[in-house]
Short mmCIF file of C-alpha atoms in Angstrom, two decimals:
data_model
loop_
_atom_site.label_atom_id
_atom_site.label_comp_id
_atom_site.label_asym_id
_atom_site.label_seq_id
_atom_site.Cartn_x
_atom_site.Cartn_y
_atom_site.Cartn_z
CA UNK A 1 0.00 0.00 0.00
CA UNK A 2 1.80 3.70 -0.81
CA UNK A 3 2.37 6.23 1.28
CA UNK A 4 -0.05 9.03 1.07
CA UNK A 5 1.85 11.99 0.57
CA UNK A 6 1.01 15.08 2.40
CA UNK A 7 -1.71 17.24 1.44
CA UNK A 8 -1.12 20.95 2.21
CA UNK A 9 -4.22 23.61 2.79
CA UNK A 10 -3.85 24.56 -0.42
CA UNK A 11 -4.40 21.57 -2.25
CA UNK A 12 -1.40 20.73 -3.41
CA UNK A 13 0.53 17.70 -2.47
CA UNK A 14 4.01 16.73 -1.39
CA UNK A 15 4.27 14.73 -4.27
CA UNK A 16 2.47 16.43 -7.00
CA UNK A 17 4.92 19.48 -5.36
CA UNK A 18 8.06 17.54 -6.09
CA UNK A 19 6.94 15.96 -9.87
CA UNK A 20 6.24 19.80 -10.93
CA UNK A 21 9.33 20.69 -9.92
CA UNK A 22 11.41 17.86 -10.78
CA UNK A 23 10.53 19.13 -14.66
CA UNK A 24 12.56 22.47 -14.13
CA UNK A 25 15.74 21.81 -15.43
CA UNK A 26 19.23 23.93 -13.14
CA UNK A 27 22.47 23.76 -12.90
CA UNK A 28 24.30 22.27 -10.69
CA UNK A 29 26.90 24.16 -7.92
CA UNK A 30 29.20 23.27 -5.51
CA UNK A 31 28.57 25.21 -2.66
CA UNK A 32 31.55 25.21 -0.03
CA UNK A 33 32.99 27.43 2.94
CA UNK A 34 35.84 27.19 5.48
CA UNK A 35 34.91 26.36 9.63
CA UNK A 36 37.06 27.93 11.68
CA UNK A 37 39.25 25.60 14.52
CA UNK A 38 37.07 25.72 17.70
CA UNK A 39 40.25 27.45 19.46
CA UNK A 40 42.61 29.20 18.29
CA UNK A 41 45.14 27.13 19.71
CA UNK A 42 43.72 23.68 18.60
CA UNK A 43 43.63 21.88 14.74
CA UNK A 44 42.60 23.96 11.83
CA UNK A 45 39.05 24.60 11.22
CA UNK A 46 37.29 22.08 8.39
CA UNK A 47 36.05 22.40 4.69
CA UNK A 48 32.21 21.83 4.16
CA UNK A 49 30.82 21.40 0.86
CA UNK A 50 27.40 20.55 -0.41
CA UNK A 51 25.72 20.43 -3.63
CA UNK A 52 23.43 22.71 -4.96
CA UNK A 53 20.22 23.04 -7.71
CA UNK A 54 19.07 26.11 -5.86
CA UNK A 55 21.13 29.06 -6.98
CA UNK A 56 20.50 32.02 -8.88
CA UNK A 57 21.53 35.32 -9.74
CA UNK A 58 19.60 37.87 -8.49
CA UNK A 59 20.95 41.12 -9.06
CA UNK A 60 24.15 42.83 -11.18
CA UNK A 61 24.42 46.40 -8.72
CA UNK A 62 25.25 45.63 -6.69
CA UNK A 63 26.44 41.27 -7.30
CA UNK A 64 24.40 39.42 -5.49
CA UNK A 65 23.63 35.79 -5.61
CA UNK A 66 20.96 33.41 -3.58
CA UNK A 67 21.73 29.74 -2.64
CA UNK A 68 18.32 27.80 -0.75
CA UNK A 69 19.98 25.79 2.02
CA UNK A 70 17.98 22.97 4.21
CA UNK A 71 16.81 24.71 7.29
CA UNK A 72 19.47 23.24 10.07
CA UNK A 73 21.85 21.23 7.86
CA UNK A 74 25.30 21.73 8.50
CA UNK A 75 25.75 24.47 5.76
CA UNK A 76 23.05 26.72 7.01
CA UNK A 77 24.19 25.93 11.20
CA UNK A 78 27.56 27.29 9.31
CA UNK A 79 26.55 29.89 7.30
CA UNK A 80 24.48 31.50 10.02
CA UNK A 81 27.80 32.20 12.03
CA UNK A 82 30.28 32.03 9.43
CA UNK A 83 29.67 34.92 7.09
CA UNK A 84 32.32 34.10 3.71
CA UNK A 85 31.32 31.21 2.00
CA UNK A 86 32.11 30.00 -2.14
CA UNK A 87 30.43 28.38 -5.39
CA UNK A 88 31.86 26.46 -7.77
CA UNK A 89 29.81 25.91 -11.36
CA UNK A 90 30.14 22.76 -11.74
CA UNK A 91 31.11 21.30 -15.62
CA UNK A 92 29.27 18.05 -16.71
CA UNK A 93 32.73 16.30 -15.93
CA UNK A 94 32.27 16.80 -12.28
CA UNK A 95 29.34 14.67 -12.04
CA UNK A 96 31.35 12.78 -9.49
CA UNK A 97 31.81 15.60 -7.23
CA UNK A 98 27.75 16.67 -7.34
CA UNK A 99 27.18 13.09 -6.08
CA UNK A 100 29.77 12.70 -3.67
CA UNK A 101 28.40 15.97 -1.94
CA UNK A 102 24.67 15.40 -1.71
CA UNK A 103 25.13 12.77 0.45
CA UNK A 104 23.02 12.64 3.66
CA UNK A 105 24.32 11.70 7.42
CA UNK A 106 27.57 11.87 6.38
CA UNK A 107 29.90 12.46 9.31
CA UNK A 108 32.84 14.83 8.09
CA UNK A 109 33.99 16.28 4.84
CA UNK A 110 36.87 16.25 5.05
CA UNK A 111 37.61 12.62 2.62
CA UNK A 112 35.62 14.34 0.34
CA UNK A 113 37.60 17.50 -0.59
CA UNK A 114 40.90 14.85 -0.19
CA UNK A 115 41.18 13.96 -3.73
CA UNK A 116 39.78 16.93 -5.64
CA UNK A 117 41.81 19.59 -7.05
CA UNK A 118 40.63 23.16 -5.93
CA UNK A 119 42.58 26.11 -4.93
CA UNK A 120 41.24 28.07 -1.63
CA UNK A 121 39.78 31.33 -2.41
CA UNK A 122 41.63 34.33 -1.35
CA UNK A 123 38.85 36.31 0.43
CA UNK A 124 36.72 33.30 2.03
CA UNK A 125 39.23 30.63 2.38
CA UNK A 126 37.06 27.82 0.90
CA UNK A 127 37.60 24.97 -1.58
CA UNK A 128 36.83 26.81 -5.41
CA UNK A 129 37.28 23.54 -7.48
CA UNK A 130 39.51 23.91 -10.53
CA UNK A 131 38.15 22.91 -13.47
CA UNK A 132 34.38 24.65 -12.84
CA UNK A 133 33.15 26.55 -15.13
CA UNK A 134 32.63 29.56 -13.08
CA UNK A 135 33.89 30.37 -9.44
CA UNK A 136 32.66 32.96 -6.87
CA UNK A 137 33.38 33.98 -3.38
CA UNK A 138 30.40 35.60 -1.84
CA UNK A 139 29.90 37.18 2.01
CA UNK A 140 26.58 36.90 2.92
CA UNK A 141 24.60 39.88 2.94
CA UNK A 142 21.20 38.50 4.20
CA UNK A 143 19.63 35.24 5.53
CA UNK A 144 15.59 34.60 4.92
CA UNK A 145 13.74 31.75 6.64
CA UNK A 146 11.03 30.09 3.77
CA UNK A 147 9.51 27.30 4.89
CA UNK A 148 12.24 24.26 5.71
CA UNK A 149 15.21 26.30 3.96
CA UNK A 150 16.98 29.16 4.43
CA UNK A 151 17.63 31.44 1.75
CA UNK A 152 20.87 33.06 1.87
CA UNK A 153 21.56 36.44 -0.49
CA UNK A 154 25.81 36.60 -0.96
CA UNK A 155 27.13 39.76 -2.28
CA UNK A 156 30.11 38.49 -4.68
CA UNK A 157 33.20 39.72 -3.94
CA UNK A 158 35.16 37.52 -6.59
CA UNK A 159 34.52 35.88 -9.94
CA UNK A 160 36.74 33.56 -12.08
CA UNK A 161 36.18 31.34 -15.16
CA UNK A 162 38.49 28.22 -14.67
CA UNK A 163 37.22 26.24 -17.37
CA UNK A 164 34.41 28.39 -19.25
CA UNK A 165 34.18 26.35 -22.33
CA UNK A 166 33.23 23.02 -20.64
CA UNK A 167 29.57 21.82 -20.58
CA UNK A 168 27.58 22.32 -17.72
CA UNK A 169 26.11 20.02 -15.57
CA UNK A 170 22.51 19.92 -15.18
CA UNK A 171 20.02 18.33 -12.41
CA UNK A 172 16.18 17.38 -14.31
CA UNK A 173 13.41 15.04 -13.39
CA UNK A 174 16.10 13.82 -10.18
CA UNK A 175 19.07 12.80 -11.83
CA UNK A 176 22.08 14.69 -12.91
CA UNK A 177 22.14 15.62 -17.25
CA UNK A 178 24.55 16.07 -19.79
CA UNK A 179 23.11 19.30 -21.90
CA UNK A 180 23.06 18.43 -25.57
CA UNK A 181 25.02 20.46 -27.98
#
């Protein structure tokens, strides 16, 4: 017998939410920042990365960007205190590194960012993976609780274009795409 999916006052339903959705194609980000050590006597502080379908431009003057993080996952506990944080495009090769990074309950990053090459970015400090096809370092400029995410406006304070001629990677109908040329 399935699962009834919830039914919301307005009619709409979990599921019928989620299959409307799943039909809007977007790209696919690496969102990442740097924790600071708890002391500033003890171990360096830790990389955190997560993957991302929800980010968008959303204005030129100044350059802002928004990123939709899970209301009390690790990124948003660190975002709300830490306030530099980075986004890497990611290119259709780095299909890998999408997947790796969307996994739940995992217990620290740090075996994830071992292999990958990235350089840290000058103003935040975090992981900006080379090969992306677009890299920014944002501060965030506002935080704005919307349901069960937080959405978090980042002025951008630096832009590159490691690999700007590579495909990007794309997320439609729940899996990961390779645009067509």
């Amino acid at each position: 017998m399935p699962i009834a999916s919830t039914l919301h006052p307005e009619g709409v339903s979990n599921d019928e939410f989620r299959a409307a959705m799943s039909r809007l194609a977007a790209g696919v980000c690496l969102i990442t920042a740097h924790e600071n050590p708890l002391t500033p006597d003890g171990p360096g502080g830790e990389d955190i990365g997560m993957t991302a379908t929800a980010f968008m431009s959303v204005s030129l003057d100044p350059p802002l960007v928004l990123v939709s993080l899970r209301e009390g996952s690790r990124m948003d506990d660190l975002l709300a205190e830490q306030p530099l944080w980075a986004v890497s495009v990611l290119a259709d090769h780095q299909v890998q590194v999408a997947g790796r990074f969307s996994m739940k309950n995992r217990i620290s990053d740090r075996l994830l960012f071992a292999d990958l090459p990235y350089v840290r970015g000058e103003v935040s400090g975090a992981p900006l993976l080379t090969g992306a096809l677009a890299t920014l370092e944002c501060r965030t400029e506002n935080r704005v609780e919307a349901g069960d995410h937080t959405l978090v406006v980042g002025r951008v304070l630096t832009s590159a274009l490691p690999s700007p001629d590579s495909p990007p990677l794309t997320y439609f109908r729940g899996r990961y795409r390779h645009l067509a040329g």
